Amino acid sequence: MASNGVPASGPAGSTAPPGAPRDPAPGGARGTPPRSGATRARYRRILRFAGRFLAVTWWYELFLPRIGLARVAERTRPRRMRRFARSFHALAVELGGLMIKVGQFMSSRLDVLPPEITSELEGLQDEVPPVPFPAIRALAEAELGVPLESAFVSIDETPVAAASLGQAHRAVLAPDLAEQAGFAGVVMKVQRPGIDQIVDTDLAALRKVGGWLSRVRLVSDRVDAPALVEEFAYTSLEEIDYLHEAANSERFAEDFAADERVGVPSVVWDRTTRRVLTLQDVTAIKITDAAALREAGIDPAEVAPVFAAIMFDQLFSNGYFHADPHPGNIFVTPTDGAADGRPWRLTFIDFGMMGEVPNRLRAGLRKLLIATASREGKGLVDAMRDVGVLLPSADTTQLERAMTHLFARFGGMGFAELREVDPREFREFAVQFGDVIRSLPFQLPENFLLIIRAMSLTSGVCSALDPSFNLWDSVEPYAAQLLRDEGGNVLQDFAREAVDILGVAWRLPKRVDALLDRIEDGRLEVTDPRLERQAIRLERTARRLVAALIFGSVLLAGALVRAQDEVFGTALMIASVLPLGFAVFSGRRR
């Protein structure tokens, strides 16, 4: 069962309950250039790197094509992209800070970046040398307002993990606080000293680069660079606000409070601030450690479907999901046994990156599923536009053609049949599809990007647990439920539309008759003798229109009813011939 946090009051200004207003964001949110010498040098180095890349891009992608050397640009493009990615990889590892996050962010932007860049950066790890413990001690004591010896019985000076934004140390709570919390072992997560200034500097540089890119038509026609930077900035600033992460943790725990499959570490609010986060130590078996799982009597192949089901519960049921479910953030915790006999649960940690599925996005996903199920390329593209994937200026003709072609080849296949398709066919379609995508003003909204990231990581973890695992076998029940829900909505929409049509059909002839009666009774002045003939033609046209509407309504109703009652449905479809005949032949009368 998911555990709940233990809110408590701490030193003044150092703690906050879930949902409390956040502290002002670091200066990077304003994008002002740095002033100190070290941060100014960092700022200039990032801009120099970006400037060199833009200059090379301008030469090859803009200048050479203008003088008839477009083939040179095309031939050298993959090599140039790989060289840029390798150079940025080295820069990110050296500078740390947000640059590693930028590289990881770029590796996930398959929608706007070529594969030469994304594949080169996908292995970038957020692992940096740890900060010496005296600096960590000084920051933690300043935040908590007490010496660490008073805050904890003991603390391990060797970090459990060290990342670009912070590092974690194991500790033991004092007896009174341990009794209140219900546990003694904790992990204290502390921001790296000076990270606020580094984030400020990096975001200021990134905003400058985004402004440059927005003035380059080659880029601005395809992607809103400043918006991408702001998307990244928002996510990054949330990650360094530990009060926000603590609130996320408790919200996630509430969603799974009655679910014995899921565990969540409790928050120790007395030892938590914006820069220090203290959580229950829930360290257990890493989810992808197959040897340790088997040693504990747990079959890795049984873990995979449970993990996938929990992730889909977050996406389709809760609408609030863990957006960074990599193996280091999920433990398999042995238990005494659950109601269903499972002797283990999955424990999630690190709630700095969370995503939501708002109602509008859920509606868009329904449309995507409906269009996919009906193999309608144009409908799929329309749904993508509704979700916000395509910018308003997108010319979607090529994309519609690609989707139609894709459905024609794979659309009628079930999951079992898709498994038998030669993987080379998928790769060929992926290459073609990727080229089309990168030629359009296309980008994924933040929530959609996080969904894709979460699903990609989920698929990777499940495959590591069980190489034969098929993620679609787990998503199919949820997709089917969405389709059933949408089917109900379609029937409701049809019923409302049918009522409207019948209302029009009922009122329109009476209104035309009333108009003709006024003409015949002399209550309407007619100065043009052609008006009466026009009114008669209007009446005939109206009656034909009504007949056509009734024909369409009765035919569609018969088709829907026939699935449940074949006799009555067939009768309705036959009866629809009568208004059809009237609509067709009544216009021949003079």
Coordinates of C-alpha atoms in Angstrom, one line a residue:
M1 CA 0.0 0.0 0.0
A2 CA 1.3 3.5 -0.8
S3 CA 2.5 5.3 2.4
N4 CA 1.4 8.8 3.3
G5 CA 3.6 11.7 4.3
V6 CA 4.0 13.1 7.8
P7 CA 3.4 16.9 7.6
A8 CA 4.8 18.8 10.5
S9 CA 5.9 22.3 11.4
G10 CA 9.6 23.0 11.2
P11 CA 11.8 26.1 11.5
A12 CA 10.1 29.3 10.4
G13 CA 10.2 29.7 6.6
S14 CA 11.8 26.3 6.1
T15 CA 8.9 24.0 5.6
A16 CA 5.6 24.0 3.7
P17 CA 2.7 21.6 3.5
P18 CA 1.7 20.1 0.1
G19 CA 0.2 22.7 -2.2
A20 CA 1.7 25.7 -0.4
P21 CA 2.9 28.6 -2.6
R22 CA 6.3 28.1 -4.0
D23 CA 9.3 30.3 -3.3
P24 CA 10.2 32.7 -6.0
A25 CA 12.0 31.0 -8.9
P26 CA 15.7 31.6 -9.3
G27 CA 16.9 34.5 -11.5
G28 CA 17.0 32.3 -14.5
A29 CA 13.2 32.6 -14.7
R30 CA 13.8 36.3 -15.6
G31 CA 16.5 35.5 -18.1
T32 CA 18.8 38.3 -17.0
P33 CA 22.5 38.0 -18.0
P34 CA 24.8 36.9 -15.1
R35 CA 27.0 39.5 -13.4
S36 CA 29.7 37.5 -11.5
G37 CA 32.9 36.6 -13.3
A38 CA 32.5 32.8 -13.1
T39 CA 28.9 32.8 -14.3
R40 CA 29.7 35.4 -17.0
A41 CA 32.4 33.1 -18.4
R42 CA 30.0 30.2 -18.4
Y43 CA 27.3 32.3 -20.1
R44 CA 29.7 33.4 -22.8
R45 CA 31.0 29.8 -23.4
I46 CA 27.5 28.5 -24.0
L47 CA 26.8 31.3 -26.4
R48 CA 30.1 30.8 -28.2
F49 CA 29.3 27.1 -28.7
A50 CA 25.8 28.0 -30.0
G51 CA 27.1 30.8 -32.2
R52 CA 29.6 28.5 -33.9
F53 CA 26.9 25.9 -34.6
L54 CA 24.5 28.6 -36.0
A55 CA 27.3 30.0 -38.2
V56 CA 28.1 26.5 -39.6
T57 CA 24.3 25.9 -40.1
W58 CA 23.9 29.2 -41.9
W59 CA 26.8 28.4 -44.3
Y60 CA 25.6 24.9 -45.2
E61 CA 21.8 25.2 -45.0
L62 CA 21.3 28.8 -46.3
F63 CA 24.3 30.1 -48.2
L64 CA 25.4 27.0 -50.2
P65 CA 21.9 26.2 -51.5
R66 CA 21.7 29.8 -52.8
I67 CA 24.8 29.4 -55.0
G68 CA 23.7 26.0 -56.3
L69 CA 25.5 23.7 -53.9
A70 CA 22.5 22.3 -52.0
R71 CA 23.8 18.7 -52.7
V72 CA 26.9 19.6 -50.6
A73 CA 24.8 20.6 -47.7
E74 CA 22.7 17.4 -48.0
R75 CA 25.7 15.1 -48.3
T76 CA 27.4 16.5 -45.3
R77 CA 24.4 17.0 -43.0
P78 CA 24.5 13.7 -41.1
R79 CA 28.2 14.1 -40.4
R80 CA 27.7 17.7 -39.2
M81 CA 24.8 16.7 -36.9
R82 CA 26.8 13.9 -35.3
R83 CA 29.8 16.2 -34.8
F84 CA 27.6 18.8 -33.1
A85 CA 26.0 16.2 -30.9
R86 CA 29.4 14.8 -29.8
S87 CA 30.7 18.3 -29.1
F88 CA 27.7 19.2 -27.0
H89 CA 28.0 15.9 -25.2
A90 CA 31.5 16.9 -24.1
L91 CA 30.4 20.4 -23.2
A92 CA 27.5 19.1 -21.1
V93 CA 29.7 16.7 -19.2
E94 CA 32.3 19.4 -18.5
L95 CA 29.9 22.2 -17.4
G96 CA 27.3 20.1 -15.7
G97 CA 24.4 22.1 -14.3
L98 CA 21.5 22.3 -16.8
M99 CA 23.6 21.4 -19.7
I100 CA 23.2 17.7 -19.0
K101 CA 19.5 18.2 -18.7
V102 CA 19.5 20.1 -22.0
G103 CA 21.3 17.1 -23.7
Q104 CA 18.8 14.7 -22.2
F105 CA 15.9 17.0 -23.3
M106 CA 17.2 17.1 -26.8
S107 CA 17.6 13.4 -27.0
S108 CA 13.9 13.0 -26.4
R109 CA 12.8 15.6 -29.0
L110 CA 12.4 13.2 -31.9
D111 CA 9.7 15.5 -33.2
V112 CA 12.1 18.4 -34.1
L113 CA 15.6 17.0 -34.1
P114 CA 17.3 14.6 -36.6
P115 CA 18.2 11.1 -35.4
E116 CA 21.9 11.9 -35.7
I117 CA 21.5 14.2 -32.7
T118 CA 19.0 12.3 -30.6
S119 CA 20.8 9.0 -30.9
E120 CA 24.2 10.5 -30.0
L121 CA 22.8 12.2 -26.9
E122 CA 20.5 9.5 -25.6
G123 CA 23.3 7.9 -23.5
L124 CA 24.1 11.1 -21.7
Q125 CA 23.9 10.3 -18.0
D126 CA 23.3 12.7 -15.1
E127 CA 26.3 11.6 -13.1
V128 CA 28.9 14.1 -11.8
P129 CA 31.6 14.1 -9.1
P130 CA 30.0 14.6 -5.7
V131 CA 30.3 17.9 -3.8
P132 CA 32.6 17.7 -0.7
F133 CA 30.4 17.0 2.3
P134 CA 31.4 20.2 4.3
A135 CA 29.7 22.3 1.5
I136 CA 26.6 20.0 1.7
R137 CA 26.6 20.3 5.5
A138 CA 26.8 24.1 5.4
L139 CA 23.9 24.4 2.9
A140 CA 21.7 21.8 4.8
E141 CA 22.3 23.5 8.2
A142 CA 21.5 26.9 6.8
E143 CA 18.2 25.6 5.3
L144 CA 17.1 23.5 8.3
G145 CA 18.2 26.2 10.8
V146 CA 19.9 23.6 13.1
P147 CA 23.2 21.6 13.1
L148 CA 23.0 18.3 11.4
E149 CA 23.9 16.6 14.6
S150 CA 20.6 18.0 16.1
A151 CA 18.6 17.3 13.0
F152 CA 19.7 13.6 12.7
V153 CA 21.2 11.0 15.0
S154 CA 23.7 10.2 12.2
I155 CA 24.3 10.9 8.6
D156 CA 26.5 9.1 6.0
E157 CA 29.0 11.6 4.5
T158 CA 29.4 9.3 1.4
P159 CA 26.5 10.2 -1.0
V160 CA 24.1 7.6 -2.2
A161 CA 24.0 9.4 -5.6
A162 CA 25.4 12.6 -7.0
A163 CA 23.7 14.4 -10.0
S164 CA 24.0 17.8 -11.7
L165 CA 21.4 19.5 -9.5
G166 CA 21.9 17.8 -6.1
Q167 CA 23.1 14.7 -4.2
A168 CA 21.6 12.4 -1.6
H169 CA 22.9 11.1 1.7
R170 CA 21.5 8.4 4.1
A171 CA 20.6 9.5 7.6
V172 CA 18.8 8.4 10.8
L173 CA 16.1 10.5 12.4
A174 CA 16.1 11.5 16.1
P175 CA 13.9 9.1 18.3
D176 CA 11.1 11.6 18.8
L177 CA 10.8 12.4 15.1
A178 CA 11.2 8.8 14.2
E179 CA 8.3 7.8 16.5
Q180 CA 6.1 10.5 14.9
A181 CA 7.0 9.4 11.4
G182 CA 6.9 5.7 12.0
F183 CA 10.4 5.1 10.6
A184 CA 14.0 6.1 11.4
G185 CA 16.0 5.5 8.2
V186 CA 15.8 8.4 5.7
V187 CA 17.5 9.8 2.6
M188 CA 18.4 13.5 2.7
K189 CA 18.5 15.1 -0.7
V190 CA 20.4 18.4 -0.9
Q191 CA 20.9 20.8 -3.8
R192 CA 24.4 21.4 -5.1
P193 CA 25.7 24.7 -3.6
G194 CA 25.4 27.5 -6.1
I195 CA 23.0 25.6 -8.4
D196 CA 20.6 28.6 -8.4
Q197 CA 23.2 30.8 -10.0
I198 CA 24.1 28.1 -12.5
V199 CA 20.5 27.6 -13.4
D200 CA 20.1 31.3 -13.8
T201 CA 23.1 31.5 -16.1
D202 CA 22.2 28.5 -18.2
L203 CA 18.6 29.6 -18.7
A204 CA 19.7 33.1 -19.6
A205 CA 22.0 31.7 -22.3
L206 CA 19.4 29.3 -23.6
R207 CA 16.8 32.1 -23.9
K208 CA 19.4 34.1 -25.8
V209 CA 20.0 31.2 -28.2
G210 CA 16.2 30.7 -28.5
G211 CA 15.9 34.3 -29.6
W212 CA 18.6 33.9 -32.2
L213 CA 16.8 30.8 -33.6
S214 CA 13.5 32.5 -33.8
R215 CA 15.0 35.0 -36.3
V216 CA 16.2 32.2 -38.6
R217 CA 13.3 31.3 -41.0
L218 CA 14.8 27.8 -41.6
V219 CA 14.2 27.1 -37.9
S220 CA 11.2 29.3 -37.0
D221 CA 9.1 27.7 -39.8
R222 CA 9.5 24.3 -38.2
V223 CA 9.6 24.9 -34.5
D224 CA 8.9 27.6 -31.9
A225 CA 12.4 27.7 -30.3
P226 CA 11.6 30.2 -27.5
A227 CA 8.6 28.1 -26.5
L228 CA 10.8 25.0 -26.3
V229 CA 13.2 26.9 -24.1
E230 CA 10.4 28.0 -21.8
E231 CA 9.1 24.5 -21.7
F232 CA 12.5 23.3 -20.6
A233 CA 12.9 26.2 -18.1
Y234 CA 9.6 25.4 -16.5
T235 CA 10.5 21.8 -16.0
S236 CA 14.0 22.6 -14.7
L237 CA 12.8 25.2 -12.2
E238 CA 10.3 22.7 -10.8
E239 CA 13.0 20.1 -10.4
I240 CA 15.1 22.3 -8.2
D241 CA 12.1 23.2 -6.0
Y242 CA 12.1 20.3 -3.4
L243 CA 8.9 21.5 -1.8
H244 CA 7.2 21.0 -5.2
E245 CA 8.7 17.5 -5.4
A246 CA 7.5 16.7 -1.9
A247 CA 4.0 17.8 -2.8
N248 CA 4.2 15.7 -5.9
S249 CA 5.2 12.7 -3.8
E250 CA 2.2 13.0 -1.5
R251 CA -0.2 13.5 -4.4
F252 CA 1.1 10.4 -6.1
A253 CA 0.8 8.5 -2.8
E254 CA -2.9 9.6 -2.4
D255 CA -3.7 8.3 -5.9
F256 CA -2.4 4.8 -4.9
A257 CA -3.3 4.9 -1.2
A258 CA -5.5 1.8 -1.6
D259 CA -3.3 0.0 -4.1
E260 CA -1.1 -2.7 -2.6
R261 CA 0.9 -2.9 -5.8
V262 CA 2.5 0.5 -5.2
G263 CA 4.7 2.0 -2.5
V264 CA 5.8 5.7 -2.0
P265 CA 8.3 7.1 0.5
S266 CA 6.9 9.3 3.1
V267 CA 8.0 13.0 3.4
V268 CA 9.6 14.2 6.6
W269 CA 8.3 17.8 6.5
D270 CA 10.2 18.8 9.6
R271 CA 13.4 18.2 7.6
T272 CA 12.3 19.5 4.2
T273 CA 12.8 23.0 2.6
R274 CA 13.0 24.2 -1.0
R275 CA 16.7 23.1 -1.1
V276 CA 16.6 20.1 1.3
L277 CA 14.2 17.1 0.9
T278 CA 14.1 14.3 3.5
L279 CA 12.3 11.1 2.6
Q280 CA 11.8 7.7 4.1
D281 CA 14.6 5.4 3.0
V282 CA 12.8 2.8 0.8
T283 CA 15.9 1.4 -1.0
A284 CA 15.2 -2.2 -2.2
I285 CA 15.9 -4.3 -5.3
K286 CA 16.4 -2.2 -8.4
I287 CA 13.6 -3.2 -10.8
T288 CA 16.0 -4.3 -13.6
D289 CA 18.3 -6.3 -11.3
A290 CA 17.2 -9.7 -12.6
A291 CA 19.7 -11.7 -10.6
A292 CA 18.7 -10.0 -7.3
L293 CA 15.0 -10.5 -8.1
R294 CA 15.4 -14.2 -8.8
E295 CA 17.5 -14.6 -5.6
A296 CA 14.5 -13.1 -3.7
G297 CA 12.2 -15.6 -5.3
I298 CA 10.6 -13.0 -7.7
D299 CA 10.2 -13.8 -11.4
P300 CA 11.2 -10.7 -13.5
A301 CA 8.7 -11.7 -16.2
E302 CA 5.9 -11.3 -13.6
V303 CA 7.1 -7.8 -12.7
A304 CA 6.9 -6.5 -16.2
P305 CA 3.1 -6.6 -16.7
V306 CA 2.4 -5.2 -13.3
F307 CA 4.7 -2.3 -13.9
A308 CA 3.1 -1.6 -17.3
A309 CA -0.4 -1.8 -15.8
I310 CA 0.6 0.7 -13.0
M311 CA 2.0 3.1 -15.5
F312 CA -1.2 2.9 -17.6
D313 CA -3.3 3.4 -14.5
Q314 CA -1.5 6.7 -14.0
L315 CA -2.0 7.8 -17.6
F316 CA -5.6 6.7 -18.3
S317 CA -7.2 6.5 -14.9
N318 CA -5.5 9.0 -12.6
G319 CA -4.4 11.5 -15.2
Y320 CA -1.2 12.2 -13.1
F321 CA 1.9 10.2 -13.8
H322 CA 5.6 9.7 -13.0
A323 CA 7.4 11.1 -16.1
D324 CA 10.8 9.7 -15.3
P325 CA 10.3 6.0 -14.5
H326 CA 13.8 4.9 -15.3
P327 CA 15.3 1.8 -13.5
G328 CA 17.0 3.9 -10.8
N329 CA 13.6 5.4 -9.7
I330 CA 11.7 2.1 -9.2
F331 CA 12.4 -0.6 -6.6
V332 CA 10.9 -4.0 -6.2
T333 CA 10.2 -4.3 -2.4
P334 CA 9.6 -7.8 -1.0
T335 CA 6.5 -7.9 1.3
D336 CA 4.7 -10.4 3.5
G337 CA 2.1 -10.9 0.8
A338 CA -0.7 -8.9 -0.7
A339 CA -4.4 -9.8 -1.1
D340 CA -3.8 -11.2 -4.5
G341 CA -0.9 -13.3 -3.2
R342 CA 1.9 -11.2 -4.7
P343 CA 4.9 -11.1 -2.2
W344 CA 6.3 -7.8 -3.5
R345 CA 5.3 -4.3 -4.5
L346 CA 6.8 -1.6 -6.8
T347 CA 8.2 1.5 -4.9
F348 CA 8.5 4.7 -6.8
I349 CA 10.9 7.5 -5.9
D350 CA 12.1 10.9 -7.3
F351 CA 8.9 12.9 -8.1
G352 CA 10.6 16.0 -9.5
M353 CA 9.3 15.3 -13.0
M354 CA 5.6 14.6 -13.1
G355 CA 3.0 14.9 -15.9
E356 CA -0.7 15.4 -16.1
V357 CA -3.2 14.4 -18.7
P358 CA -5.8 17.2 -18.9
N359 CA -9.3 16.7 -20.2
R360 CA -8.5 18.4 -23.5
L361 CA -5.5 16.1 -24.1
R362 CA -7.6 13.0 -23.1
A363 CA -10.2 14.1 -25.7
G364 CA -7.4 14.5 -28.3
L365 CA -6.0 11.0 -27.4
R366 CA -9.5 9.6 -27.9
K367 CA -9.6 11.1 -31.3
L368 CA -6.2 9.7 -32.1
L369 CA -7.3 6.3 -31.1
I370 CA -10.6 6.5 -33.1
A371 CA -8.8 7.7 -36.2
T372 CA -6.2 4.9 -35.8
A373 CA -8.9 2.3 -35.4
S374 CA -10.8 3.5 -38.4
R375 CA -7.5 3.9 -40.4
E376 CA -8.3 7.4 -41.4
G377 CA -5.2 9.4 -42.2
K378 CA -6.9 12.8 -42.4
G379 CA -8.7 12.2 -39.1
L380 CA -5.5 11.3 -37.4
V381 CA -3.9 14.5 -38.6
D382 CA -6.9 16.5 -37.5
A383 CA -6.6 14.9 -34.0
M384 CA -2.9 15.8 -33.9
R385 CA -3.8 19.4 -34.7
D386 CA -6.4 19.4 -31.9
V387 CA -3.9 18.0 -29.4
G388 CA -1.5 20.9 -30.3
V389 CA 1.1 18.7 -32.1
L390 CA 0.9 20.7 -35.4
L391 CA 1.4 24.4 -35.5
P392 CA -1.4 26.4 -37.2
S393 CA 0.8 27.1 -40.3
A394 CA 1.3 23.4 -41.0
D395 CA 0.6 22.2 -44.5
T396 CA -0.5 18.6 -43.7
T397 CA -1.0 17.3 -47.2
Q398 CA 2.2 15.2 -47.1
L399 CA 1.5 14.0 -43.6
E400 CA -2.0 12.9 -44.5
R401 CA -0.6 11.0 -47.5
A402 CA 2.0 9.3 -45.2
M403 CA -0.6 8.3 -42.6
T404 CA -2.9 6.9 -45.3
H405 CA 0.0 4.9 -46.7
L406 CA 0.9 3.7 -43.2
F407 CA -2.6 2.6 -42.5
A408 CA -2.9 0.9 -45.9
R409 CA 0.1 -1.3 -45.0
F410 CA -0.4 -2.0 -41.3
G411 CA -3.8 -0.7 -40.4
G412 CA -5.8 -3.9 -40.6
M413 CA -3.3 -5.9 -38.5
G414 CA -3.8 -7.0 -34.9
F415 CA -1.0 -7.0 -32.4
A416 CA -0.2 -10.6 -33.0
E417 CA 0.1 -10.0 -36.8
L418 CA 2.3 -6.9 -36.2
R419 CA 4.8 -9.0 -34.4
E420 CA 5.3 -11.1 -37.5
V421 CA 6.1 -8.1 -39.8
D422 CA 9.7 -7.7 -40.9
P423 CA 11.3 -5.1 -38.6
R424 CA 12.9 -3.6 -41.7
E425 CA 9.5 -2.5 -42.9
F426 CA 8.9 -0.6 -39.7
R427 CA 12.3 1.1 -40.0
E428 CA 11.6 2.1 -43.6
F429 CA 8.3 3.7 -42.6
A430 CA 10.0 5.4 -39.6
V431 CA 12.6 7.0 -41.8
Q432 CA 10.0 8.2 -44.2
F433 CA 7.7 9.4 -41.4
G434 CA 10.6 11.2 -39.7
D435 CA 11.5 13.1 -42.8
V436 CA 7.9 14.3 -43.2
I437 CA 7.7 15.3 -39.6
R438 CA 10.9 17.3 -39.7
S439 CA 9.6 19.2 -42.8
L440 CA 6.5 20.4 -40.9
P441 CA 6.1 23.1 -38.2
F442 CA 5.6 20.4 -35.6
Q443 CA 6.3 20.0 -31.9
L444 CA 4.9 18.0 -29.1
P445 CA 3.2 19.9 -26.2
E446 CA 4.9 19.4 -22.9
N447 CA 2.3 16.9 -21.5
F448 CA 2.4 14.9 -24.7
L449 CA 6.2 14.8 -24.6
L450 CA 6.2 13.6 -21.0
I451 CA 3.7 10.9 -22.0
I452 CA 6.0 9.6 -24.7
R453 CA 9.0 9.8 -22.4
A454 CA 7.2 7.8 -19.7
M455 CA 6.0 5.2 -22.2
S456 CA 9.4 4.9 -23.8
L457 CA 11.0 4.3 -20.4
T458 CA 8.2 1.9 -19.4
S459 CA 8.8 -0.1 -22.6
G460 CA 12.5 -0.3 -22.0
V461 CA 12.2 -1.4 -18.4
C462 CA 9.6 -4.1 -19.3
S463 CA 11.8 -5.4 -22.2
A464 CA 14.7 -5.6 -19.8
L465 CA 12.6 -7.7 -17.4
D466 CA 11.1 -9.9 -20.1
P467 CA 12.5 -9.8 -23.6
S468 CA 9.3 -11.3 -25.0
F469 CA 7.1 -8.7 -23.3
N470 CA 4.8 -6.8 -25.7
L471 CA 3.8 -3.4 -24.3
W472 CA 0.7 -3.3 -26.6
D473 CA -0.8 -6.3 -24.7
S474 CA -1.0 -4.1 -21.6
V475 CA -2.2 -0.9 -23.4
E476 CA -4.9 -2.7 -25.4
P477 CA -7.4 -2.9 -22.5
Y478 CA -7.0 0.8 -21.8
A479 CA -7.3 1.7 -25.5
A480 CA -10.4 -0.5 -25.8
Q481 CA -12.0 1.3 -22.8
L482 CA -11.3 4.7 -24.3
L483 CA -12.9 3.5 -27.6
R484 CA -16.0 2.2 -25.7
D485 CA -16.3 5.5 -23.9
E486 CA -15.9 7.4 -27.1
G487 CA -18.5 5.1 -28.8
G488 CA -21.0 6.1 -26.1
N489 CA -20.2 9.7 -26.8
V490 CA -20.7 9.2 -30.5
L491 CA -24.1 7.7 -30.0
Q492 CA -25.1 10.6 -27.7
D493 CA -23.9 13.1 -30.3
F494 CA -25.8 11.3 -33.0
A495 CA -29.0 11.3 -30.9
R496 CA -28.7 15.0 -30.3
E497 CA -28.0 15.6 -34.0
A498 CA -31.0 13.5 -35.0
V499 CA -33.3 15.4 -32.7
D500 CA -32.0 18.7 -34.2
I501 CA -32.6 17.4 -37.7
L502 CA -36.1 16.2 -36.9
G503 CA -36.8 19.5 -35.3
V504 CA -35.7 21.3 -38.5
A505 CA -37.7 18.8 -40.6
W506 CA -40.8 19.5 -38.5
R507 CA -40.6 23.3 -38.5
L508 CA -39.3 24.2 -41.9
P509 CA -42.3 23.2 -44.1
K510 CA -44.7 24.9 -41.7
R511 CA -42.7 28.1 -41.9
V512 CA -42.7 27.9 -45.7
D513 CA -46.5 27.2 -45.7
A514 CA -47.0 30.1 -43.4
L515 CA -45.1 32.4 -45.8
L516 CA -47.2 31.1 -48.8
D517 CA -50.4 31.6 -46.8
R518 CA -49.5 35.2 -46.2
I519 CA -48.8 35.7 -49.9
E520 CA -52.1 34.0 -50.9
D521 CA -54.2 36.0 -48.3
G522 CA -52.7 39.3 -49.5
R523 CA -51.1 40.0 -46.1
L524 CA -47.7 40.3 -47.8
E525 CA -47.1 42.9 -50.4
V526 CA -45.6 41.5 -53.6
T527 CA -44.2 44.1 -56.0
D528 CA -42.4 41.5 -58.2
P529 CA -44.5 38.8 -59.9
R530 CA -41.5 36.5 -59.9
L531 CA -41.5 36.3 -56.1
E532 CA -44.4 33.9 -56.0
R533 CA -42.6 31.5 -58.4
Q534 CA -39.4 31.8 -56.3
A535 CA -41.4 31.0 -53.1
I536 CA -42.9 27.9 -54.7
R537 CA -39.4 26.8 -55.7
L538 CA -38.2 27.5 -52.2
E539 CA -41.0 25.3 -50.8
R540 CA -40.0 22.4 -53.1
T541 CA -36.3 22.9 -52.3
A542 CA -37.1 22.9 -48.6
R543 CA -39.2 19.7 -48.8
R544 CA -36.4 18.0 -50.8
L545 CA -33.8 19.1 -48.2
V546 CA -36.0 17.8 -45.4
A547 CA -36.5 14.5 -47.2
A548 CA -32.8 14.1 -47.7
L549 CA -32.2 14.8 -44.0
I550 CA -34.8 12.3 -43.0
F551 CA -33.3 9.7 -45.4
G552 CA -29.8 10.1 -43.9
S553 CA -31.1 10.0 -40.3
V554 CA -33.3 6.9 -40.8
L555 CA -30.5 5.1 -42.8
L556 CA -27.9 5.8 -40.1
A557 CA -30.3 4.9 -37.3
G558 CA -31.0 1.6 -39.0
A559 CA -27.3 0.8 -39.4
L560 CA -26.7 1.5 -35.7
V561 CA -29.8 -0.5 -34.5
R562 CA -29.1 -3.4 -36.8
A563 CA -26.1 -4.4 -34.7
Q564 CA -28.5 -5.1 -31.8
D565 CA -31.8 -5.9 -33.6
E566 CA -31.2 -7.1 -37.1
V567 CA -34.9 -7.2 -38.1
F568 CA -35.8 -3.7 -36.9
G569 CA -32.6 -2.2 -38.2
T570 CA -33.1 -3.7 -41.6
A571 CA -36.7 -2.4 -41.7
L572 CA -35.5 1.1 -40.9
M573 CA -32.9 1.0 -43.7
I574 CA -35.5 -0.2 -46.2
A575 CA -37.9 2.5 -45.0
S576 CA -35.3 5.2 -45.7
V577 CA -35.8 4.5 -49.4
L578 CA -39.2 6.4 -49.3
P579 CA -37.8 9.9 -48.3
L580 CA -34.9 9.2 -50.7
G581 CA -37.3 8.7 -53.6
F582 CA -39.2 11.9 -52.7
A583 CA -35.9 13.9 -52.6
V584 CA -34.8 12.5 -55.9
F585 CA -38.0 12.7 -58.0
S586 CA -39.9 15.6 -56.5
G587 CA -37.5 18.1 -58.1
R588 CA -38.6 16.9 -61.5
R589 CA -42.0 18.4 -61.2
R590 CA -42.6 21.8 -62.8

